[in-house]
Structures are given as structure tokens and as C-alpha cells.
GROMACS .gro file of C-alpha atoms in nm:
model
  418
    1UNK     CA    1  -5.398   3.019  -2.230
    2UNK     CA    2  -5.705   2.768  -2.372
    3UNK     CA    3  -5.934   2.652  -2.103
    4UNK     CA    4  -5.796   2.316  -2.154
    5UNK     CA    5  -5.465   2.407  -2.038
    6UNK     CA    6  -5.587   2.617  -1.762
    7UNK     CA    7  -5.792   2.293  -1.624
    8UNK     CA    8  -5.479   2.055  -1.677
    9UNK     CA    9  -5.287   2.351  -1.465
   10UNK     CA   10  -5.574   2.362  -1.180
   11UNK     CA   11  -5.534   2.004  -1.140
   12UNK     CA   12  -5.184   1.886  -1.128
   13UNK     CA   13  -5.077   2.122  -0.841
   14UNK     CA   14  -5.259   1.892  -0.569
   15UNK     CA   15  -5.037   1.586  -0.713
   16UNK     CA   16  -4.685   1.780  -0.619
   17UNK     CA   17  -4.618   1.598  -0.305
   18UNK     CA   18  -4.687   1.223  -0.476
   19UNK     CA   19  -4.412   1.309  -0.746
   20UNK     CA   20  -4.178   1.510  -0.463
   21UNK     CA   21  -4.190   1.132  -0.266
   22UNK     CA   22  -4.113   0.980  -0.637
   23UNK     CA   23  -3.811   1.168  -0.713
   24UNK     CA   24  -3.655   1.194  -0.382
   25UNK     CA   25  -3.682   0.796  -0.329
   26UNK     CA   26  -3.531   0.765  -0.665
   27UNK     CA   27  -3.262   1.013  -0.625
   28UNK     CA   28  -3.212   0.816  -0.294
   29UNK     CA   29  -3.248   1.133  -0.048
   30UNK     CA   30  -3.592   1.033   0.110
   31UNK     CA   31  -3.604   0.894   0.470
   32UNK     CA   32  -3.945   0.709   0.357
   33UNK     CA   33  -3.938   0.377   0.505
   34UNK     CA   34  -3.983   0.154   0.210
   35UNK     CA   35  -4.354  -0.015   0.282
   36UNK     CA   36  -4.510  -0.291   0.107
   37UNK     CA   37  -4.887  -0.407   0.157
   38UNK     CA   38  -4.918  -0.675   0.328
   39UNK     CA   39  -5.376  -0.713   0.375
   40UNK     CA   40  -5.592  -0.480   0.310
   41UNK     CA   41  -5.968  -0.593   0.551
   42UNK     CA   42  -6.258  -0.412   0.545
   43UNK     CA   43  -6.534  -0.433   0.800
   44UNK     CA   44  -6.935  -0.381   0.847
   45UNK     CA   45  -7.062  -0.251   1.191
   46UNK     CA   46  -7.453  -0.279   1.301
   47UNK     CA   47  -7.618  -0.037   1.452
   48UNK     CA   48  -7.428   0.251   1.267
   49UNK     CA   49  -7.387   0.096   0.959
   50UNK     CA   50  -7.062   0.246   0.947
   51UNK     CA   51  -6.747   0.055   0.681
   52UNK     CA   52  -6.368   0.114   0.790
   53UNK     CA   53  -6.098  -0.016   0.591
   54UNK     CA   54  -5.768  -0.073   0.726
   55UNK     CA   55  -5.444  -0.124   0.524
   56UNK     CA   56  -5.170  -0.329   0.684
   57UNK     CA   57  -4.764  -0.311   0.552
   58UNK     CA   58  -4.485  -0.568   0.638
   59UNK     CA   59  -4.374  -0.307   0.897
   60UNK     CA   60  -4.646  -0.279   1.090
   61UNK     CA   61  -4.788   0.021   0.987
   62UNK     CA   62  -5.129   0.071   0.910
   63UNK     CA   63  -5.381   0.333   0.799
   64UNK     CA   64  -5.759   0.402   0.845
   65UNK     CA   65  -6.037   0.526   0.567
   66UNK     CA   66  -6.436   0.511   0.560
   67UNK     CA   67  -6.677   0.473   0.287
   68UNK     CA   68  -7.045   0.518   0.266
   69UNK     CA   69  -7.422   0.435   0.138
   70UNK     CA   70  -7.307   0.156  -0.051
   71UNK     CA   71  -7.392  -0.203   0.052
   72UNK     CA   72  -7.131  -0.433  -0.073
   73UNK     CA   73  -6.819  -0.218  -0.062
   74UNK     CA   74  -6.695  -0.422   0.215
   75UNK     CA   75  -6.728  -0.748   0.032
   76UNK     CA   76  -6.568  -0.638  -0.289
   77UNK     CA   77  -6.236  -0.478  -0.061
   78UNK     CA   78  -6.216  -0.792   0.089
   79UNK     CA   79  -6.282  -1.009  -0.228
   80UNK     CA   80  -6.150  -0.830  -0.510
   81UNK     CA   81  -5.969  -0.492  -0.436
   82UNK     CA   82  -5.763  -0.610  -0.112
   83UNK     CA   83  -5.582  -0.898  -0.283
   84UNK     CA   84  -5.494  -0.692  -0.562
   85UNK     CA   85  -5.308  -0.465  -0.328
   86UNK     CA   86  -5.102  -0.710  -0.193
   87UNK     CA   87  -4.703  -0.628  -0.250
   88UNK     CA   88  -4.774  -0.252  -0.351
   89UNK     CA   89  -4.617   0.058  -0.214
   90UNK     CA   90  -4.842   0.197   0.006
   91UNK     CA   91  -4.741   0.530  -0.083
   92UNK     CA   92  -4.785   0.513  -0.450
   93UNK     CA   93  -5.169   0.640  -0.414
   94UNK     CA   94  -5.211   0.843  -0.770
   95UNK     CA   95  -5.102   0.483  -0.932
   96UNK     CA   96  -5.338   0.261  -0.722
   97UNK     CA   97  -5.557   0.497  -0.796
   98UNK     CA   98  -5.551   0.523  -1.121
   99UNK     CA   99  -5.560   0.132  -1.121
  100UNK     CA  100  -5.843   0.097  -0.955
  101UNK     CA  101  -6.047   0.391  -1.136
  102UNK     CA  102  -5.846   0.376  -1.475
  103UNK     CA  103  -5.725   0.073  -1.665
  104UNK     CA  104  -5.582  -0.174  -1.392
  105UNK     CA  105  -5.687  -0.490  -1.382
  106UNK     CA  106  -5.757  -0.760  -1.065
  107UNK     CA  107  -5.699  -1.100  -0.992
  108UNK     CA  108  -5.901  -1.334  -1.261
  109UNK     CA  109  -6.070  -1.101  -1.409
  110UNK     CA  110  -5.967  -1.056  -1.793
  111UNK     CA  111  -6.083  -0.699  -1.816
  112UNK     CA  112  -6.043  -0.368  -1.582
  113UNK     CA  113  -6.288  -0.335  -1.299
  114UNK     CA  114  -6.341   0.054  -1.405
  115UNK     CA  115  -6.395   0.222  -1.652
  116UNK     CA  116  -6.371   0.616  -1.704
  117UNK     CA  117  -6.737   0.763  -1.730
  118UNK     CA  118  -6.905   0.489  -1.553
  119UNK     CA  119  -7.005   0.691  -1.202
  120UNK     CA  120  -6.987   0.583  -0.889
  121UNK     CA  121  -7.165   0.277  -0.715
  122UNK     CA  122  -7.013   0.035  -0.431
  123UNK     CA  123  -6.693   0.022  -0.672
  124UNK     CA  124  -6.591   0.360  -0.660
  125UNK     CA  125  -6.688   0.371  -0.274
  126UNK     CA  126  -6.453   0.068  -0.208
  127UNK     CA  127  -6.193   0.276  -0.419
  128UNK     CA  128  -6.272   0.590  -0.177
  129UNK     CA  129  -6.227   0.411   0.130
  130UNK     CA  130  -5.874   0.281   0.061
  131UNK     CA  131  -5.785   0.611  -0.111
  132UNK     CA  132  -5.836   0.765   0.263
  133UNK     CA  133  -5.675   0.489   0.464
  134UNK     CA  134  -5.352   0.522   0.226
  135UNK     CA  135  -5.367   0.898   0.285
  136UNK     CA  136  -5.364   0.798   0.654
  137UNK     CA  137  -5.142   0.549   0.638
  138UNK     CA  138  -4.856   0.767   0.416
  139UNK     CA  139  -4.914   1.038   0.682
  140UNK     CA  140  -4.810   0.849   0.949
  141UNK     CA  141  -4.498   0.683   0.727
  142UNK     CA  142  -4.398   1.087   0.666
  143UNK     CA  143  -4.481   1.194   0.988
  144UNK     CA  144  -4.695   1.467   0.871
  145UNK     CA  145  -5.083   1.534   0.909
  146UNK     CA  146  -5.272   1.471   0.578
  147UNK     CA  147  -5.341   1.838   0.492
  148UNK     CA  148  -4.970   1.859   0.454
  149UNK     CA  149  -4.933   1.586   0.182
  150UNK     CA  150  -5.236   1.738  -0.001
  151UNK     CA  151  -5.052   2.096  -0.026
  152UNK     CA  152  -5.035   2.256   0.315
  153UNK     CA  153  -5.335   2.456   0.436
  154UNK     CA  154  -5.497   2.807   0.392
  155UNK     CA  155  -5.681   2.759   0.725
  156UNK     CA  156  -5.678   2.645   1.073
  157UNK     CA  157  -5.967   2.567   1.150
  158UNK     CA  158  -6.291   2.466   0.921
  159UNK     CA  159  -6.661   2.596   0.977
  160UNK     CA  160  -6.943   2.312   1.033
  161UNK     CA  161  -7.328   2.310   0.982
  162UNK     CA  162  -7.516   2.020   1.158
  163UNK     CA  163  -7.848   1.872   1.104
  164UNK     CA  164  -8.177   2.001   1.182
  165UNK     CA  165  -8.317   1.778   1.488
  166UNK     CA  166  -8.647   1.986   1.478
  167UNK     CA  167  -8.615   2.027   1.845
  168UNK     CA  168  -8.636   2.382   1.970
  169UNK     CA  169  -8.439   2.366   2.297
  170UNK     CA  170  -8.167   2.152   2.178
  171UNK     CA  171  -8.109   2.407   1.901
  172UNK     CA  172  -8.090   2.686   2.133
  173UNK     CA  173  -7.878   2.516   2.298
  174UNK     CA  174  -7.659   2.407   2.033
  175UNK     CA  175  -7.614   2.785   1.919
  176UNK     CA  176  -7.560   2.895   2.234
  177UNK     CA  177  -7.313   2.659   2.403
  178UNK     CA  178  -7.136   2.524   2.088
  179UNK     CA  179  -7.192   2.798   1.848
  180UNK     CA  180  -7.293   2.630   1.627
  181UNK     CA  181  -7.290   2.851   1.258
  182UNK     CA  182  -7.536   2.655   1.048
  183UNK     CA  183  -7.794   2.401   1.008
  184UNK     CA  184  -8.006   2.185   0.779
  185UNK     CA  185  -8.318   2.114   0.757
  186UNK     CA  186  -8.534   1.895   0.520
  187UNK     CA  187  -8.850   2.053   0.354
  188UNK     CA  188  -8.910   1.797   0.178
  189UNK     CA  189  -9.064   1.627   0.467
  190UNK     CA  190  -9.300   1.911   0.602
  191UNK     CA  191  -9.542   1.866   0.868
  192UNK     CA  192  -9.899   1.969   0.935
  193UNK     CA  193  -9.806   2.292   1.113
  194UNK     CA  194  -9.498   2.566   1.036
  195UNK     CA  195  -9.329   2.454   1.386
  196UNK     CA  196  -8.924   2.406   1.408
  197UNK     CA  197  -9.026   2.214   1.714
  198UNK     CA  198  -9.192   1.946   1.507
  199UNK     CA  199  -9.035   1.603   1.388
  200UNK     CA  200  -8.999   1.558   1.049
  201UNK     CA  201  -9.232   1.322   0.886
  202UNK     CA  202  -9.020   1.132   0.611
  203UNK     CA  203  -9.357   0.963   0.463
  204UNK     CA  204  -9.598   1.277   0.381
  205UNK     CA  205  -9.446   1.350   0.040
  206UNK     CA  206  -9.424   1.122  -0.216
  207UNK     CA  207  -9.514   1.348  -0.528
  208UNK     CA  208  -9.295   1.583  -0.742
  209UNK     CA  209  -9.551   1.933  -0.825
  210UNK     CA  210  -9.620   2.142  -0.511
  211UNK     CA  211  -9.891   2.270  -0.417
  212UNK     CA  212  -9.972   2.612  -0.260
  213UNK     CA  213 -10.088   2.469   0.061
  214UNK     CA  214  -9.767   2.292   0.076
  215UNK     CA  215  -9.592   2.614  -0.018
  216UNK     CA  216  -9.719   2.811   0.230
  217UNK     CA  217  -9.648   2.547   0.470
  218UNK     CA  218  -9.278   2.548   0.389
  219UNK     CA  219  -9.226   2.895   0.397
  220UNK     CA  220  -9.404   2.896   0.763
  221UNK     CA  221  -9.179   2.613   0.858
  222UNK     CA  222  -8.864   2.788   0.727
  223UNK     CA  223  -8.959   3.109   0.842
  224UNK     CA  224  -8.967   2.963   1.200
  225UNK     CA  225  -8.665   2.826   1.235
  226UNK     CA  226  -8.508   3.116   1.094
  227UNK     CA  227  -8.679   3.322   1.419
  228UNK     CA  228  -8.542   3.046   1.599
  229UNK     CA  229  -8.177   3.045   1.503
  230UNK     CA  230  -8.134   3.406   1.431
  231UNK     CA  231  -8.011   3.590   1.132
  232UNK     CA  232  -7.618   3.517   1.207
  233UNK     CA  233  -7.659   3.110   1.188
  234UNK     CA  234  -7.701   2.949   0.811
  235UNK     CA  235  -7.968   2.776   0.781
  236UNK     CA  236  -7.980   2.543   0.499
  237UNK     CA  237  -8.279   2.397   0.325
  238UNK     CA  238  -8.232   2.007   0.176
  239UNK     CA  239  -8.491   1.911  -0.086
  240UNK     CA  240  -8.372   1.513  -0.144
  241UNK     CA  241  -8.411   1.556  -0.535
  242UNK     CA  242  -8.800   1.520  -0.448
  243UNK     CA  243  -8.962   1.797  -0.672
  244UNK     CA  244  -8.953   1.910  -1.047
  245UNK     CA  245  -8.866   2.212  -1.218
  246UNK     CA  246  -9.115   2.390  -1.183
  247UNK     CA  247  -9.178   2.305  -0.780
  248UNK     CA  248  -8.829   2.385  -0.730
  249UNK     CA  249  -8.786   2.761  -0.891
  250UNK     CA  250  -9.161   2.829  -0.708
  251UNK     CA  251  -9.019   2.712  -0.387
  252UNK     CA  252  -8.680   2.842  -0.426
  253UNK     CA  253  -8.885   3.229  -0.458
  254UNK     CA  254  -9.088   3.147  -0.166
  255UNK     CA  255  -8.829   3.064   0.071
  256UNK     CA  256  -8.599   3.410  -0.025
  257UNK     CA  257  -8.705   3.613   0.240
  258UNK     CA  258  -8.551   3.398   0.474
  259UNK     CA  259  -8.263   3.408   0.322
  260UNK     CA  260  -8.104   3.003   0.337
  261UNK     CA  261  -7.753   2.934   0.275
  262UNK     CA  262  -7.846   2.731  -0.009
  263UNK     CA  263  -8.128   2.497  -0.157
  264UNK     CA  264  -8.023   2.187  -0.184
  265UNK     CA  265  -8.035   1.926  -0.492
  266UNK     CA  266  -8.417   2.047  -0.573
  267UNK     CA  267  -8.405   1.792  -0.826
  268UNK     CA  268  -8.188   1.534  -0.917
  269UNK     CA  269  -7.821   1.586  -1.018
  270UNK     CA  270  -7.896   1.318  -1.379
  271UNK     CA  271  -8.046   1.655  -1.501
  272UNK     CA  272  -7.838   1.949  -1.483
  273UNK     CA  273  -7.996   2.111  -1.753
  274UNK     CA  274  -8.306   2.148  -1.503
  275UNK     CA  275  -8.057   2.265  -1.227
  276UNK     CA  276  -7.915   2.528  -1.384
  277UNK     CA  277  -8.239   2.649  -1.474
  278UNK     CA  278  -8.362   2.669  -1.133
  279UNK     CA  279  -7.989   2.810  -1.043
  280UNK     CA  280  -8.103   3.108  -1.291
  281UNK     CA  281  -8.484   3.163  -1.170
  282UNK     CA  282  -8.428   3.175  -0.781
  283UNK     CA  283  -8.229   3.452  -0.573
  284UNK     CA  284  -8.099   3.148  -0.340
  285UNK     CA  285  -7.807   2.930  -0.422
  286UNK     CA  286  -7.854   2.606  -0.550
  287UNK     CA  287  -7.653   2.283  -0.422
  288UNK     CA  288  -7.568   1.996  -0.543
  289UNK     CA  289  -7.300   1.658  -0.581
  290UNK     CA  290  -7.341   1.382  -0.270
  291UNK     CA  291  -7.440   1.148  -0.571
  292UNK     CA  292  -7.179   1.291  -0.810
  293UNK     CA  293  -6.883   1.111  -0.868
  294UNK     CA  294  -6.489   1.203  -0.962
  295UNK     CA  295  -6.395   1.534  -1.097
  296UNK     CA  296  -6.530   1.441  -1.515
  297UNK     CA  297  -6.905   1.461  -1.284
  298UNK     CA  298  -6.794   1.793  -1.167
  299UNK     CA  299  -6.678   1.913  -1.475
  300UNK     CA  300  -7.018   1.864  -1.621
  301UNK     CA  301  -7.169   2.051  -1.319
  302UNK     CA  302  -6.928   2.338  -1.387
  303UNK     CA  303  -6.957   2.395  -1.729
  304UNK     CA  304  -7.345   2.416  -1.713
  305UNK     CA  305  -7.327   2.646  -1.395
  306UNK     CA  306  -7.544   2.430  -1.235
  307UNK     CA  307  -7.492   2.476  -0.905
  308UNK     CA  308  -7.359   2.809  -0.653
  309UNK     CA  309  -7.215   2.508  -0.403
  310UNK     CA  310  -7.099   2.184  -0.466
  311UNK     CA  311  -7.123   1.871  -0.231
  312UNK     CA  312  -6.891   1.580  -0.357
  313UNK     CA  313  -6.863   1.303  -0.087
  314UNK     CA  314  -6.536   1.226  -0.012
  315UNK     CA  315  -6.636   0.847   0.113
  316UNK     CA  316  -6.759   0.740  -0.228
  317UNK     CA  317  -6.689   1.002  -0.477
  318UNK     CA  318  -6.292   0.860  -0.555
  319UNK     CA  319  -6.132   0.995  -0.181
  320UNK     CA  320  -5.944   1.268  -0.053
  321UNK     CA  321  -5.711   1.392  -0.319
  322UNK     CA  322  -5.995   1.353  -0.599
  323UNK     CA  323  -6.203   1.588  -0.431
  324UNK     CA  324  -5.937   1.849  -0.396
  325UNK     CA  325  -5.871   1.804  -0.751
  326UNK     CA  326  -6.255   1.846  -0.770
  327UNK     CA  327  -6.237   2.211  -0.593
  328UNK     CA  328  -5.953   2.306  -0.802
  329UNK     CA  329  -6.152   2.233  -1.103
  330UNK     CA  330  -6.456   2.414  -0.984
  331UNK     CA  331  -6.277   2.716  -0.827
  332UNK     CA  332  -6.231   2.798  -1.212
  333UNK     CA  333  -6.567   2.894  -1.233
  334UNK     CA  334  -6.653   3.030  -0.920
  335UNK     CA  335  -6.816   2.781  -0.726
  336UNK     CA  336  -6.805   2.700  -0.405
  337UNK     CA  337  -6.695   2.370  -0.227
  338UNK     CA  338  -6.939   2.225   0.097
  339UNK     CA  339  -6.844   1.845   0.113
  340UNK     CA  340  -7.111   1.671   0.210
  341UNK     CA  341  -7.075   1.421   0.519
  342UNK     CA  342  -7.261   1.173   0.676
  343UNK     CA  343  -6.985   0.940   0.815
  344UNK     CA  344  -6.801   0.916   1.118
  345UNK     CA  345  -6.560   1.150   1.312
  346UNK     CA  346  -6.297   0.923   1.100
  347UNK     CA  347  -6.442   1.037   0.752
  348UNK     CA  348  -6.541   1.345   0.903
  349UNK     CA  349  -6.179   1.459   1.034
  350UNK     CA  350  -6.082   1.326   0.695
  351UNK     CA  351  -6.298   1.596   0.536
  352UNK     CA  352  -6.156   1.871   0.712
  353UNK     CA  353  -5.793   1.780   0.643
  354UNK     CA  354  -5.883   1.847   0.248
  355UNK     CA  355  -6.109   2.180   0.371
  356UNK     CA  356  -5.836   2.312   0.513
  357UNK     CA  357  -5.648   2.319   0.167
  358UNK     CA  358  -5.904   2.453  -0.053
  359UNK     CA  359  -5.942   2.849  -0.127
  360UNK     CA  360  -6.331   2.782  -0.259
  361UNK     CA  361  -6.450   2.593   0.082
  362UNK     CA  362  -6.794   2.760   0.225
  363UNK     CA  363  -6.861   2.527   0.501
  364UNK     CA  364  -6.826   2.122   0.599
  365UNK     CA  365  -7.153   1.884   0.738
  366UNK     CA  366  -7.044   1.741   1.023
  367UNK     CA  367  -7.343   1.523   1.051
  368UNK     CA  368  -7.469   1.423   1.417
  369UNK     CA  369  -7.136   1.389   1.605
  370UNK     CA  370  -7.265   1.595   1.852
  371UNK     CA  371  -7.554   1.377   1.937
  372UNK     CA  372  -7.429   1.066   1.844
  373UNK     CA  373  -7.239   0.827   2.125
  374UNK     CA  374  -7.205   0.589   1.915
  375UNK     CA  375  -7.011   0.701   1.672
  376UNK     CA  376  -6.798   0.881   1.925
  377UNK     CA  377  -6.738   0.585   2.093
  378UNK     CA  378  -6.521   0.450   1.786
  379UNK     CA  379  -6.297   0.707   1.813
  380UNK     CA  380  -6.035   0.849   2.044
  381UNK     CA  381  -5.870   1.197   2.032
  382UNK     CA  382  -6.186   1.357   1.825
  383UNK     CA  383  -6.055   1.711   1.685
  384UNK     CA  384  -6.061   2.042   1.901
  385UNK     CA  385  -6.444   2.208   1.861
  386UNK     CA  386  -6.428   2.602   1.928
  387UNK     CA  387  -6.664   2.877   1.798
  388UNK     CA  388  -6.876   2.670   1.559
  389UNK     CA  389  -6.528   2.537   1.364
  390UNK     CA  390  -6.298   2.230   1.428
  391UNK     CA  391  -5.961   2.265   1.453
  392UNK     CA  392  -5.732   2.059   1.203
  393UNK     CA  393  -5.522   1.794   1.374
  394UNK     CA  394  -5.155   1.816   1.378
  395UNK     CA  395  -5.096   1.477   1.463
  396UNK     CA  396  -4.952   1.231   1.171
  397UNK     CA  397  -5.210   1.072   0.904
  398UNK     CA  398  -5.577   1.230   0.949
  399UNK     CA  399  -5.516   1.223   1.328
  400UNK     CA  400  -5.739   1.038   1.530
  401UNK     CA  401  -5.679   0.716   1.748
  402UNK     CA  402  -5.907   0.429   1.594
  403UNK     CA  403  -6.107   0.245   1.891
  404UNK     CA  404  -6.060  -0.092   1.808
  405UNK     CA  405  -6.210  -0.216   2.124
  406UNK     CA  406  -6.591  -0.055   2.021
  407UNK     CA  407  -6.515  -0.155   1.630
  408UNK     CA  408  -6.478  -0.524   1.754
  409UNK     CA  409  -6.806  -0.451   1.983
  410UNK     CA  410  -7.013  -0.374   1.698
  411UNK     CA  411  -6.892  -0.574   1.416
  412UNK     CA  412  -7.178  -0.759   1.177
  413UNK     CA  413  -7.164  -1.112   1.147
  414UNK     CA  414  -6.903  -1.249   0.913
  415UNK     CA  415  -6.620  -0.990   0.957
  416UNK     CA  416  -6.308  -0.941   1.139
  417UNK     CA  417  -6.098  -0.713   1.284
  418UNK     CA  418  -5.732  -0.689   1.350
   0.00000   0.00000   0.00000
């Protein structure tokens, strides 16, 4: 079989369920209730930052999705998207999809808002966000959790990492009262001494080379926070694209010893040429993909070998079903899946639905939900936590009760919420 066909294969197993719903409405043996789309409202909250979209039917049904990083998303659901949706089936998500991030067209405007090849941007992150609340939303319709929809799961339960506070005691803690498997820390942002106790400073580095005094400060800062954690909990060491080549492979060899999960995106992801150069000159894994977007980005990644791990972000990359057709793609050559996730327990849960589908998932960010009130506060019914893993919901959609209350609370000027 050509490579070609094997990829087309890889790819159109996740769609099964979409063309199952198809033929059984058609064939008239479905108990779907037939939806239409009645609004589609996005919203803005301060203090978080956080964007929910919510899509409405003429039945009363509604479903939930996030998107992230991009300012503007919100406006252009609201303004451009949202009408657009108006008087589709709900469940038809492959063709709104394809719509939206193929050749469809919105109101007034003469050509298509996307084009293939054009990467991602507040667009595509408008596009993720009602990919996941129509995931949520046909859930709930088929009274089945979203992992179910996307092709049943090959786990329970998915394994988290968190973020690297830099505090010492709330680490320990962390590992030993929530077991906690992994964590990340910048090194990007080093400070004056080699001490995991230490907050970051996000200012100190604002060059590309290294230098050996900065190298050997690294490899005392990572070195200490492995003592700290332990050699059973990952540790993982995030770069933020800040360093060249030649930095990268130099710090990539220093850091060995320690032996981190991964380094991630040592440079940035517009030159994979330079990534998979570091991926061959250092005996750590390289990481990459929270600013690569749809599965023709991943292909790219994949056919270079540019990365061990790859991080697609499920808020803004083209949703839920796009990045399992994005682990599918990459399982073909061996590479690991790690979504990346800085959202909310609603994007996050989201996340773990597609984990639990994918053969080639390593391990899920779960951000700072267990710091965070905040964010908590939005939510109701978070998923079980047990042995450093979260338990998949079994609950219809992606599971968790919306607290529309605390979204209301924290709204930004301007916006609304039903």
C-alpha cells in the first residue's frame, strides 16, 4: 500500500460515527432528535481571560467549547461565524467544519473565510471553539460521552503533568498527596542561583546564543528539581522557542543526565529543518505543536521527524476530532501525542475525552487547575483525580455542568450570557 493510501486510511476511521449518524437518519432508523441552530454567543471573561462558546438549537439543547490565546475570537463568533450557523444541523460537524476551514462561505462576504494552508490565528480558534461545543452538544443529543462519538476509548483514565510553581513545599506536596506524575518547568527564564525554590524571572533572557554561565546555571536548576521530585515523576523542560540551533543541541546535552521527559519547542516550530536537527544531536526528546495548526501542520512535522512528542492545542488548532485525526496521522511515524493545555477544566476535560481514544498519547497538561479557584469556580462536577490521572467522564457531551452563575460574575464589558 503507497503512503498516500495508508494516510487517507489513518484518517478516515475517526469520521465513522459522523457518517453512522448520516446513514441511519437517512435510512430513517436513528432516534436523533432532529436539531437545528438556533444562536451561536460567545463570551470574554476578565480576570481569567478565559472564551466559552455556547451553541443553542430550537429544542433547547445546547453545548459548551473553549478557545484560546487569540484576542478577537469572540468577536468574529459573534459577528461572522455565529450567524452563519443559524438553521444548521447541529450534528453535521465534519460539514461545518469543513465550511468553516474549507471552501464555505459567510454572510456578505463574496469569498471563503479560509483557506487550506493558511495556519491558524483567531479564525481557526473561533472554528475550534464551536468544533468542541458541537461535540458537546451532539453528545448530549446521543446521550453518549464524547470519547464515544470520537471512536470509543483505549483507556480509562489519562495521565497529567502540571506546571512548575518553583515552590519546594507545594511540590512535595503535590507529589505526595495528589501524585502528581510530571511537571514543567521553564529554563528559559533561569534565575541567579540553581534553586527549584526560586520564582521564575520571565525578563532575564531576551537573547537567542547561550552562554556557559547560563548553561551551567540550567543544568544546576534542572538538576535540583530533579532531587526534588525524584526519579519516578517527569519532569519536563519548556524552552518558549527562545534559543537557536546551536543553544538548543548544547543545552539539550547538558540537561541529559537528568533525564527530562522532553525539551520543549527549543526553537520555533516556522523552522523544522532546525528541529529536527536538534531532534538528531540530543539524547532527550524534542517537543513541539501549541502553535501548529490542523493535521497538513502536522504532516510537515512528521515527515521531517521533527519532533519525539507532539503538542497540538485542541482550543485553536481546528478542535477535538482534528486533533485525533492529527494523532492518527502521526502514530504513522512513531510519534507521540501530549496535547498541550492551558484552558479551563471545560477545555481541559475536553482534552481528555480525545486522550482517551488515541493509542500514541504520552501524557495531557492540565495546566493550574489545582491551584486555580477561579477557574474551578466556573465549573461544576470537575472529573474524578486519582493517582496522578483523571478519570474520563461518563456523563453525556464532555461531561461537566457549566457554572453560569460565576460566567455571568466575570463577564468583560460588552458580552452576554444566556
Amino acid at each position: 500500500m503507497r503512503r498516500r493510501d495508508l494516510l487517507k486510511n489513518a484518517l478516515t476511521g475517526a469520521c465513522g460515527y459522523t457518517a453512522l449518524w448520516r446513514d441511519a437518519r437517512a435510512q430513517g432508523t436513528s432516534r436523533v432528535p432532529k436539531l437545528k441552530i438556533r444562536e451561536v454567543r460567545a463570551v470574554e471573561l476578565r480576570d481569567s481571560g478565559s472564551r466559552y462558546v455556547r451553541v443553542y438549537t430550537d429544542q433547547g439543547l445546547t453545548g459548551t467549547g473553549e478557545m484560546v490565546d487569540n484576542i478577537g475570537s469572540a468577536n468574529i463568533i459573534n459577528e461572522r461565524l455565529g450567524p452563519a450557523l443559524v438553521g444548521a444541523d447541529p450534528l453535521d460537524i465534519e460539514s461545518i467544519y469543513f465550511n468553516f476551514w474549507g471552501w464555505g462561505k459567510v454572510p456578505d462576504s463574496t469569498w471563503p473565510v479560509f483557506m487550506r494552508g493558511t495556519g491558524g490565528g483567531p479564525y481557526l480558534s473561533a472554528v475550534s471553539g464551536i468544533e468542541i461545543a458541537l461535540w458537546d452538544l451532539a453528545g448530549k443529543a446521543l446521550g453518549a460521552p464524547v470519547y464515544r462519538l470520537l471512536g470509543g476509548k483505549v483507556r480509562d483514565r489519562v495521565a497529567i503533568y502540571l506546571w512548575w510553581s518553583g515552590d519546594a513545599a507545594e511540590t512535595r506536596a503535590l507529589i505526595q498527596d495528589k501524585h502528581v506524575r510530571g511537571f514543567k518547568m521553564a529554563i528559559d527564564s533561569i534565575t541567579e542561583r540553581g534553586d527549584p525554590n526560586q520564582k521564575l524571572d520571565p525578563q532575564k533572557r531576551s537573547h537567542f546564543n547561550v552562554t556557559n554561565a547560563e548553561i551551567d546555571e540550567i543544568v544546576e536548576k534542572v538538576g535540583a528539581a530533579r532531587d526534588l521530585v525524584g526519579p519516578k515523576v517527569e519532569l519536563a523542560l519548556e524552552c518558549h522557542t527562545r534559543y537557536n540551533t546551536e543553544a538548543a543541541i548544547q543545552i539539550g546535552r547538558a540537561v541529559a543526565p537528568s533525564r527530562p521527559m522532553w525539551l520543549e519547542e527549543p526553537v520555533t516550530s516556522d523552522n523544522l529543518e532546525a528541529m529536527a536537527l536538534i531532534r538528531r544531536s540530543v539524547p532527550v526528546p524534542v517537543a513541539c505543536g501549541e502553535n501548529i495548526y490542523t493535521r497538513y501542520g502536522f504532516l510537515q512535522v512528521a515527515e521531517k521527524q521533527a519532533a519525539a512528542v507532539v503538542q497540538p492545542d485542541m482550543t485553536k488548532c481546528g478542535g477535538l476530532l482534528e486533533t485525533r485525526k492529527i494523532a492518527s496521522l502521526v502514530e504513522l511515524y512513531h510519534i507521540q501525542i501530549a496535547p498541550h493545555g492551558v484552558a479551563s477544566p471545560l477545555a481541559g476535560t475536553a482534552y481528555a475525552h480525545v486522550c482517551a481514544t488515541v493509542p500514541n498519547f504520552l501524557i495531557l497538561e492540565w495546566g493550574h487547575f489545582f491551584r486555580s479557584k477561579l477557574l474551578n469556580s466556573l465549573m461544576r462536577n470537575l472529573p474524578e483525580y486519582d493517582n496522578g490521572m483523571v478519570r474520563i467522564p461518563e456523563a453525556p457531551g464532555i461531561g461537566i455542568e457549566v457554572n453560569d452563575d460565576a460566567i455571568r460574575e466575570h463577564l468583560r464589558p460588552g458580552f452576554q450570557w444566556a
